[in-house]
Amino acid sequence: MELERRRLLAVVAAGAVAGCGTSGSDATETDDSERASGGDGTATPTSTATPSAATPTPTATPSETPTPSSTPTATDTPTRSPTPTETTTPTSTPTPTATPTPVDPGEPGFSASAYDGTSGDEVEIPVSTGEFDTLHLVVGDEEEVNFEVAASILDGTGDFAVTVVVDTDAGGSDSAWLTSAADGDTVSITATAAGENLEEMGIASYPLELYESPDRSTRVDSATLSLTP
């Protein structure tokens, strides 16, 4: 302690010598120092201020730079392939077979009650066969006109009719007195009764008779053929 006090006095004395011209405030300071020594000459040690730890200046925390959000790249929407449409093969509708309308064969007989012609020419006599396949025709009368020809007529075309051609000039030749106008039909002579050396049917009115059978038991129809010059 003594050593400390002396050191303090030396410091004070040195200060007094160096600052003899110092104002009274310094003397006051000396007195204060002495009072600080306790008045008994013992210097009270001056407490050394413990330097306060420097408060570190807070370092600014660097702001985190936000990472820019990546803009999503638009994904092309895949083009949808069109679903192939199944082609339906149209079912062919069968064409219905037309049912033929039954044709009314009509009544058998001549198409007219009288026919006219010229002696030496051909005369057509249309005949309806009706429901019969075959009918029998007689042209003339041996007793009345000295001429008579019988023939069977057959419908071969299915039209329920036969056109008979009377060749009035067939006598003395290879031609038949009666033939068919259509190739599909048939006229067949079954009997002939004519005057001797008759070359043609003369001017007269010839009866026409149509029968169901060759025996002439059932007559179907009758007409006349008149020949003129």
PDB file of C-alpha atoms in Angstrom, residues 5-197:
ATOM      1  CA  ARG A   5       0.623   5.720  -2.239  1.00  0.00           C
ATOM      2  CA  ARG A   6       4.059   6.941  -3.153  1.00  0.00           C
ATOM      3  CA  ARG A   7       3.488   6.305  -6.741  1.00  0.00           C
ATOM      4  CA  LEU A   8       0.348   8.284  -6.586  1.00  0.00           C
ATOM      5  CA  LEU A   9       2.099  11.199  -4.851  1.00  0.00           C
ATOM      6  CA  ALA A  10       4.775  11.185  -7.492  1.00  0.00           C
ATOM      7  CA  VAL A  11       2.198  11.399 -10.161  1.00  0.00           C
ATOM      8  CA  VAL A  12       0.509  14.269  -8.398  1.00  0.00           C
ATOM      9  CA  ALA A  13       3.752  16.122  -7.874  1.00  0.00           C
ATOM     10  CA  ALA A  14       4.713  15.706 -11.464  1.00  0.00           C
ATOM     11  CA  GLY A  15       1.422  17.059 -12.457  1.00  0.00           C
ATOM     12  CA  ALA A  16       1.828  20.040 -10.201  1.00  0.00           C
ATOM     13  CA  VAL A  17       5.216  20.918 -11.637  1.00  0.00           C
ATOM     14  CA  ALA A  18       4.047  20.538 -15.164  1.00  0.00           C
ATOM     15  CA  GLY A  19       0.886  22.482 -14.682  1.00  0.00           C
ATOM     16  CA  CYS A  20       1.765  25.128 -12.141  1.00  0.00           C
ATOM     17  CA  GLY A  21      -0.201  27.521 -14.207  1.00  0.00           C
ATOM     18  CA  THR A  22      -3.159  25.349 -14.204  1.00  0.00           C
ATOM     19  CA  SER A  23      -6.374  26.799 -12.954  1.00  0.00           C
ATOM     20  CA  GLY A  24      -7.801  26.226  -9.519  1.00  0.00           C
ATOM     21  CA  SER A  25      -9.870  23.539 -10.841  1.00  0.00           C
ATOM     22  CA  ASP A  26      -6.787  21.398 -10.941  1.00  0.00           C
ATOM     23  CA  ALA A  27      -6.093  22.178  -7.256  1.00  0.00           C
ATOM     24  CA  THR A  28      -9.568  21.210  -6.499  1.00  0.00           C
ATOM     25  CA  GLU A  29      -8.963  18.064  -8.341  1.00  0.00           C
ATOM     26  CA  THR A  30      -5.877  17.517  -6.130  1.00  0.00           C
ATOM     27  CA  ASP A  31      -7.918  18.094  -3.033  1.00  0.00           C
ATOM     28  CA  ASP A  32     -10.443  15.725  -4.252  1.00  0.00           C
ATOM     29  CA  SER A  33      -7.667  13.271  -4.734  1.00  0.00           C
ATOM     30  CA  GLU A  34      -6.501  13.741  -1.216  1.00  0.00           C
ATOM     31  CA  ARG A  35      -9.976  13.317   0.068  1.00  0.00           C
ATOM     32  CA  ALA A  36     -10.134  10.288  -1.912  1.00  0.00           C
ATOM     33  CA  SER A  37      -7.120   8.991  -0.053  1.00  0.00           C
ATOM     34  CA  GLY A  38      -9.156   9.031   3.095  1.00  0.00           C
ATOM     35  CA  GLY A  39      -7.407  11.945   4.713  1.00  0.00           C
ATOM     36  CA  ASP A  40      -4.823   9.663   6.264  1.00  0.00           C
ATOM     37  CA  GLY A  41      -2.499   9.835   3.390  1.00  0.00           C
ATOM     38  CA  THR A  42      -3.549   6.522   2.028  1.00  0.00           C
ATOM     39  CA  ALA A  43      -4.552   6.702  -1.548  1.00  0.00           C
ATOM     40  CA  THR A  44      -7.766   5.016  -2.482  1.00  0.00           C
ATOM     41  CA  PRO A  45      -7.196   3.137  -5.592  1.00  0.00           C
ATOM     42  CA  THR A  46      -9.164   4.348  -8.497  1.00  0.00           C
ATOM     43  CA  SER A  47     -11.336   1.677  -9.816  1.00  0.00           C
ATOM     44  CA  THR A  48     -10.421   0.839 -13.259  1.00  0.00           C
ATOM     45  CA  ALA A  49     -13.470   0.797 -15.397  1.00  0.00           C
ATOM     46  CA  THR A  50     -13.835  -2.436 -17.039  1.00  0.00           C
ATOM     47  CA  PRO A  51     -14.284  -1.683 -20.589  1.00  0.00           C
ATOM     48  CA  SER A  52     -17.640  -2.869 -21.560  1.00  0.00           C
ATOM     49  CA  ALA A  53     -17.636  -5.359 -24.212  1.00  0.00           C
ATOM     50  CA  ALA A  54     -18.404  -3.696 -27.437  1.00  0.00           C
ATOM     51  CA  THR A  55     -21.777  -4.629 -28.570  1.00  0.00           C
ATOM     52  CA  PRO A  56     -21.231  -5.996 -31.983  1.00  0.00           C
ATOM     53  CA  THR A  57     -22.989  -4.081 -34.608  1.00  0.00           C
ATOM     54  CA  PRO A  58     -25.596  -6.431 -35.860  1.00  0.00           C
ATOM     55  CA  THR A  59     -24.715  -7.543 -39.311  1.00  0.00           C
ATOM     56  CA  ALA A  60     -27.568  -7.151 -41.590  1.00  0.00           C
ATOM     57  CA  THR A  61     -28.693 -10.479 -42.666  1.00  0.00           C
ATOM     58  CA  PRO A  62     -28.681 -10.412 -46.386  1.00  0.00           C
ATOM     59  CA  SER A  63     -32.143 -10.723 -47.679  1.00  0.00           C
ATOM     60  CA  GLU A  64     -32.621 -13.930 -49.517  1.00  0.00           C
ATOM     61  CA  THR A  65     -33.072 -13.167 -53.111  1.00  0.00           C
ATOM     62  CA  PRO A  66     -36.168 -15.018 -54.137  1.00  0.00           C
ATOM     63  CA  THR A  67     -35.485 -17.483 -56.786  1.00  0.00           C
ATOM     64  CA  PRO A  68     -37.678 -16.558 -59.711  1.00  0.00           C
ATOM     65  CA  SER A  69     -40.287 -19.113 -60.316  1.00  0.00           C
ATOM     66  CA  SER A  70     -39.813 -20.722 -63.633  1.00  0.00           C
ATOM     67  CA  THR A  71     -42.703 -20.121 -65.905  1.00  0.00           C
ATOM     68  CA  PRO A  72     -44.004 -23.524 -66.892  1.00  0.00           C
ATOM     69  CA  THR A  73     -43.660 -24.134 -70.562  1.00  0.00           C
ATOM     70  CA  ALA A  74     -47.015 -24.778 -72.094  1.00  0.00           C
ATOM     71  CA  THR A  75     -47.220 -28.348 -73.173  1.00  0.00           C
ATOM     72  CA  ASP A  76     -48.832 -28.803 -76.514  1.00  0.00           C
ATOM     73  CA  THR A  77     -52.004 -30.746 -76.120  1.00  0.00           C
ATOM     74  CA  PRO A  78     -51.630 -33.766 -78.335  1.00  0.00           C
ATOM     75  CA  THR A  79     -54.060 -33.742 -81.172  1.00  0.00           C
ATOM     76  CA  ARG A  80     -56.503 -36.493 -80.631  1.00  0.00           C
ATOM     77  CA  SER A  81     -56.590 -38.819 -83.516  1.00  0.00           C
ATOM     78  CA  PRO A  82     -60.150 -39.187 -84.722  1.00  0.00           C
ATOM     79  CA  THR A  83     -61.609 -42.504 -83.882  1.00  0.00           C
ATOM     80  CA  PRO A  84     -62.077 -44.278 -87.162  1.00  0.00           C
ATOM     81  CA  THR A  85     -65.739 -44.657 -87.861  1.00  0.00           C
ATOM     82  CA  GLU A  86     -66.597 -48.186 -88.634  1.00  0.00           C
ATOM     83  CA  THR A  87     -68.109 -48.325 -92.037  1.00  0.00           C
ATOM     84  CA  THR A  88     -71.144 -50.441 -91.963  1.00  0.00           C
ATOM     85  CA  THR A  89     -71.664 -52.290 -95.146  1.00  0.00           C
ATOM     86  CA  PRO A  90     -75.294 -51.784 -95.928  1.00  0.00           C
ATOM     87  CA  THR A  91     -77.117 -55.037 -96.064  1.00  0.00           C
ATOM     88  CA  SER A  92     -78.648 -55.324 -99.442  1.00  0.00           C
ATOM     89  CA  THR A  93     -82.339 -55.785 -99.162  1.00  0.00           C
ATOM     90  CA  PRO A  94     -83.371 -58.483-101.520  1.00  0.00           C
ATOM     91  CA  THR A  95     -85.764 -57.222-104.088  1.00  0.00           C
ATOM     92  CA  PRO A  96     -88.968 -59.060-103.548  1.00  0.00           C
ATOM     93  CA  THR A  97     -89.899 -61.156-106.470  1.00  0.00           C
ATOM     94  CA  ALA A  98     -93.016 -59.752-107.947  1.00  0.00           C
ATOM     95  CA  THR A  99     -95.753 -62.278-107.839  1.00  0.00           C
ATOM     96  CA  PRO A 100     -97.350 -62.278-111.235  1.00  0.00           C
ATOM     97  CA  THR A 101    -100.949 -61.271-111.121  1.00  0.00           C
ATOM     98  CA  PRO A 102    -103.012 -64.116-112.384  1.00  0.00           C
ATOM     99  CA  VAL A 103    -104.474 -63.285-115.751  1.00  0.00           C
ATOM    100  CA  ASP A 104    -108.095 -64.040-116.175  1.00  0.00           C
ATOM    101  CA  PRO A 105    -108.195 -66.344-119.191  1.00  0.00           C
ATOM    102  CA  GLY A 106    -111.624 -65.089-119.988  1.00  0.00           C
ATOM    103  CA  GLU A 107    -114.296 -66.972-121.796  1.00  0.00           C
ATOM    104  CA  PRO A 108    -113.349 -69.144-124.761  1.00  0.00           C
ATOM    105  CA  GLY A 109    -114.771 -68.090-128.104  1.00  0.00           C
ATOM    106  CA  PHE A 110    -114.372 -65.922-131.168  1.00  0.00           C
ATOM    107  CA  SER A 111    -113.338 -62.275-130.857  1.00  0.00           C
ATOM    108  CA  ALA A 112    -116.318 -61.228-133.004  1.00  0.00           C
ATOM    109  CA  SER A 113    -119.544 -62.675-134.281  1.00  0.00           C
ATOM    110  CA  ALA A 114    -118.781 -61.926-137.951  1.00  0.00           C
ATOM    111  CA  TYR A 115    -115.684 -61.578-140.091  1.00  0.00           C
ATOM    112  CA  ASP A 116    -115.358 -60.193-143.597  1.00  0.00           C
ATOM    113  CA  GLY A 117    -112.745 -60.949-146.228  1.00  0.00           C
ATOM    114  CA  THR A 118    -112.046 -61.104-149.958  1.00  0.00           C
ATOM    115  CA  SER A 119    -112.100 -64.363-151.849  1.00  0.00           C
ATOM    116  CA  GLY A 120    -108.535 -65.303-152.771  1.00  0.00           C
ATOM    117  CA  ASP A 121    -106.960 -63.459-149.762  1.00  0.00           C
ATOM    118  CA  GLU A 122    -106.051 -64.460-146.223  1.00  0.00           C
ATOM    119  CA  VAL A 123    -108.386 -63.660-143.345  1.00  0.00           C
ATOM    120  CA  GLU A 124    -107.385 -63.715-139.668  1.00  0.00           C
ATOM    121  CA  ILE A 125    -109.815 -65.151-137.108  1.00  0.00           C
ATOM    122  CA  PRO A 126    -108.752 -64.432-133.476  1.00  0.00           C
ATOM    123  CA  VAL A 127    -109.910 -67.107-131.020  1.00  0.00           C
ATOM    124  CA  SER A 128    -109.791 -67.025-127.229  1.00  0.00           C
ATOM    125  CA  THR A 129    -108.991 -70.419-125.714  1.00  0.00           C
ATOM    126  CA  GLY A 130    -109.993 -69.442-122.163  1.00  0.00           C
ATOM    127  CA  GLU A 131    -109.300 -72.181-119.655  1.00  0.00           C
ATOM    128  CA  PHE A 132    -108.807 -74.771-122.396  1.00  0.00           C
ATOM    129  CA  ASP A 133    -105.434 -75.812-123.714  1.00  0.00           C
ATOM    130  CA  THR A 134    -106.937 -77.042-126.954  1.00  0.00           C
ATOM    131  CA  LEU A 135    -110.128 -76.198-128.811  1.00  0.00           C
ATOM    132  CA  HIS A 136    -111.530 -77.476-132.107  1.00  0.00           C
ATOM    133  CA  LEU A 137    -112.540 -75.238-135.011  1.00  0.00           C
ATOM    134  CA  VAL A 138    -114.740 -76.044-137.989  1.00  0.00           C
ATOM    135  CA  VAL A 139    -114.838 -73.631-140.955  1.00  0.00           C
ATOM    136  CA  GLY A 140    -117.713 -74.050-143.470  1.00  0.00           C
ATOM    137  CA  ASP A 141    -120.310 -76.759-143.962  1.00  0.00           C
ATOM    138  CA  GLU A 142    -120.026 -79.366-146.692  1.00  0.00           C
ATOM    139  CA  GLU A 143    -123.757 -79.538-147.281  1.00  0.00           C
ATOM    140  CA  GLU A 144    -124.408 -75.809-147.286  1.00  0.00           C
ATOM    141  CA  VAL A 145    -121.359 -74.301-149.075  1.00  0.00           C
ATOM    142  CA  ASN A 146    -119.556 -77.374-150.412  1.00  0.00           C
ATOM    143  CA  PHE A 147    -116.566 -76.595-148.196  1.00  0.00           C
ATOM    144  CA  GLU A 148    -115.638 -77.798-144.712  1.00  0.00           C
ATOM    145  CA  VAL A 149    -112.290 -77.885-142.858  1.00  0.00           C
ATOM    146  CA  ALA A 150    -111.773 -78.992-139.225  1.00  0.00           C
ATOM    147  CA  ALA A 151    -108.659 -78.252-137.136  1.00  0.00           C
ATOM    148  CA  SER A 152    -107.444 -78.347-133.529  1.00  0.00           C
ATOM    149  CA  ILE A 153    -105.974 -75.141-132.133  1.00  0.00           C
ATOM    150  CA  LEU A 154    -103.430 -75.089-129.307  1.00  0.00           C
ATOM    151  CA  ASP A 155    -102.281 -72.050-127.286  1.00  0.00           C
ATOM    152  CA  GLY A 156     -98.536 -72.464-127.046  1.00  0.00           C
ATOM    153  CA  THR A 157     -97.619 -68.914-125.930  1.00  0.00           C
ATOM    154  CA  GLY A 158     -99.670 -68.809-122.756  1.00  0.00           C
ATOM    155  CA  ASP A 159    -101.725 -65.793-123.732  1.00  0.00           C
ATOM    156  CA  PHE A 160    -104.985 -67.753-123.854  1.00  0.00           C
ATOM    157  CA  ALA A 161    -105.466 -66.886-127.515  1.00  0.00           C
ATOM    158  CA  VAL A 162    -104.734 -68.241-130.960  1.00  0.00           C
ATOM    159  CA  THR A 163    -105.110 -66.308-134.211  1.00  0.00           C
ATOM    160  CA  VAL A 164    -106.166 -68.603-137.021  1.00  0.00           C
ATOM    161  CA  VAL A 165    -105.278 -67.577-140.582  1.00  0.00           C
ATOM    162  CA  VAL A 166    -107.733 -68.707-143.264  1.00  0.00           C
ATOM    163  CA  ASP A 167    -106.065 -68.925-146.681  1.00  0.00           C
ATOM    164  CA  THR A 168    -109.028 -68.715-149.059  1.00  0.00           C
ATOM    165  CA  ASP A 169    -106.784 -69.499-152.088  1.00  0.00           C
ATOM    166  CA  ALA A 170    -105.036 -72.579-150.729  1.00  0.00           C
ATOM    167  CA  GLY A 171    -106.794 -75.083-153.006  1.00  0.00           C
ATOM    168  CA  GLY A 172    -104.565 -76.632-155.622  1.00  0.00           C
ATOM    169  CA  SER A 173    -101.354 -75.680-153.780  1.00  0.00           C
ATOM    170  CA  ASP A 174     -99.178 -76.973-150.982  1.00  0.00           C
ATOM    171  CA  SER A 175    -100.545 -74.351-148.583  1.00  0.00           C
ATOM    172  CA  ALA A 176    -102.933 -75.316-145.790  1.00  0.00           C
ATOM    173  CA  TRP A 177    -106.373 -73.808-145.578  1.00  0.00           C
ATOM    174  CA  LEU A 178    -105.860 -73.004-141.890  1.00  0.00           C
ATOM    175  CA  THR A 179    -102.602 -71.983-140.151  1.00  0.00           C
ATOM    176  CA  SER A 180    -101.459 -70.108-137.019  1.00  0.00           C
ATOM    177  CA  ALA A 181    -100.377 -66.480-137.174  1.00  0.00           C
ATOM    178  CA  ALA A 182     -97.988 -66.958-134.192  1.00  0.00           C
ATOM    179  CA  ASP A 183     -95.081 -69.380-134.257  1.00  0.00           C
ATOM    180  CA  GLY A 184     -95.731 -70.538-130.696  1.00  0.00           C
ATOM    181  CA  ASP A 185     -99.305 -71.523-131.317  1.00  0.00           C
ATOM    182  CA  THR A 186    -100.399 -74.565-133.275  1.00  0.00           C
ATOM    183  CA  VAL A 187    -103.233 -75.094-135.762  1.00  0.00           C
ATOM    184  CA  SER A 188    -103.461 -78.647-137.032  1.00  0.00           C
ATOM    185  CA  ILE A 189    -106.035 -79.663-139.685  1.00  0.00           C
ATOM    186  CA  THR A 190    -107.888 -82.836-138.716  1.00  0.00           C
ATOM    187  CA  ALA A 191    -110.418 -83.150-141.552  1.00  0.00           C
ATOM    188  CA  THR A 192    -111.217 -81.614-144.970  1.00  0.00           C
ATOM    189  CA  ALA A 193    -114.347 -81.888-147.066  1.00  0.00           C
ATOM    190  CA  ALA A 194    -114.202 -79.730-150.195  1.00  0.00           C
ATOM    191  CA  GLY A 195    -115.622 -79.920-153.710  1.00  0.00           C
ATOM    192  CA  GLU A 196    -113.595 -81.665-156.359  1.00  0.00           C
ATOM    193  CA  ASN A 197    -110.849 -79.515-157.856  1.00  0.00           C
TER     194      ASN A 197
END
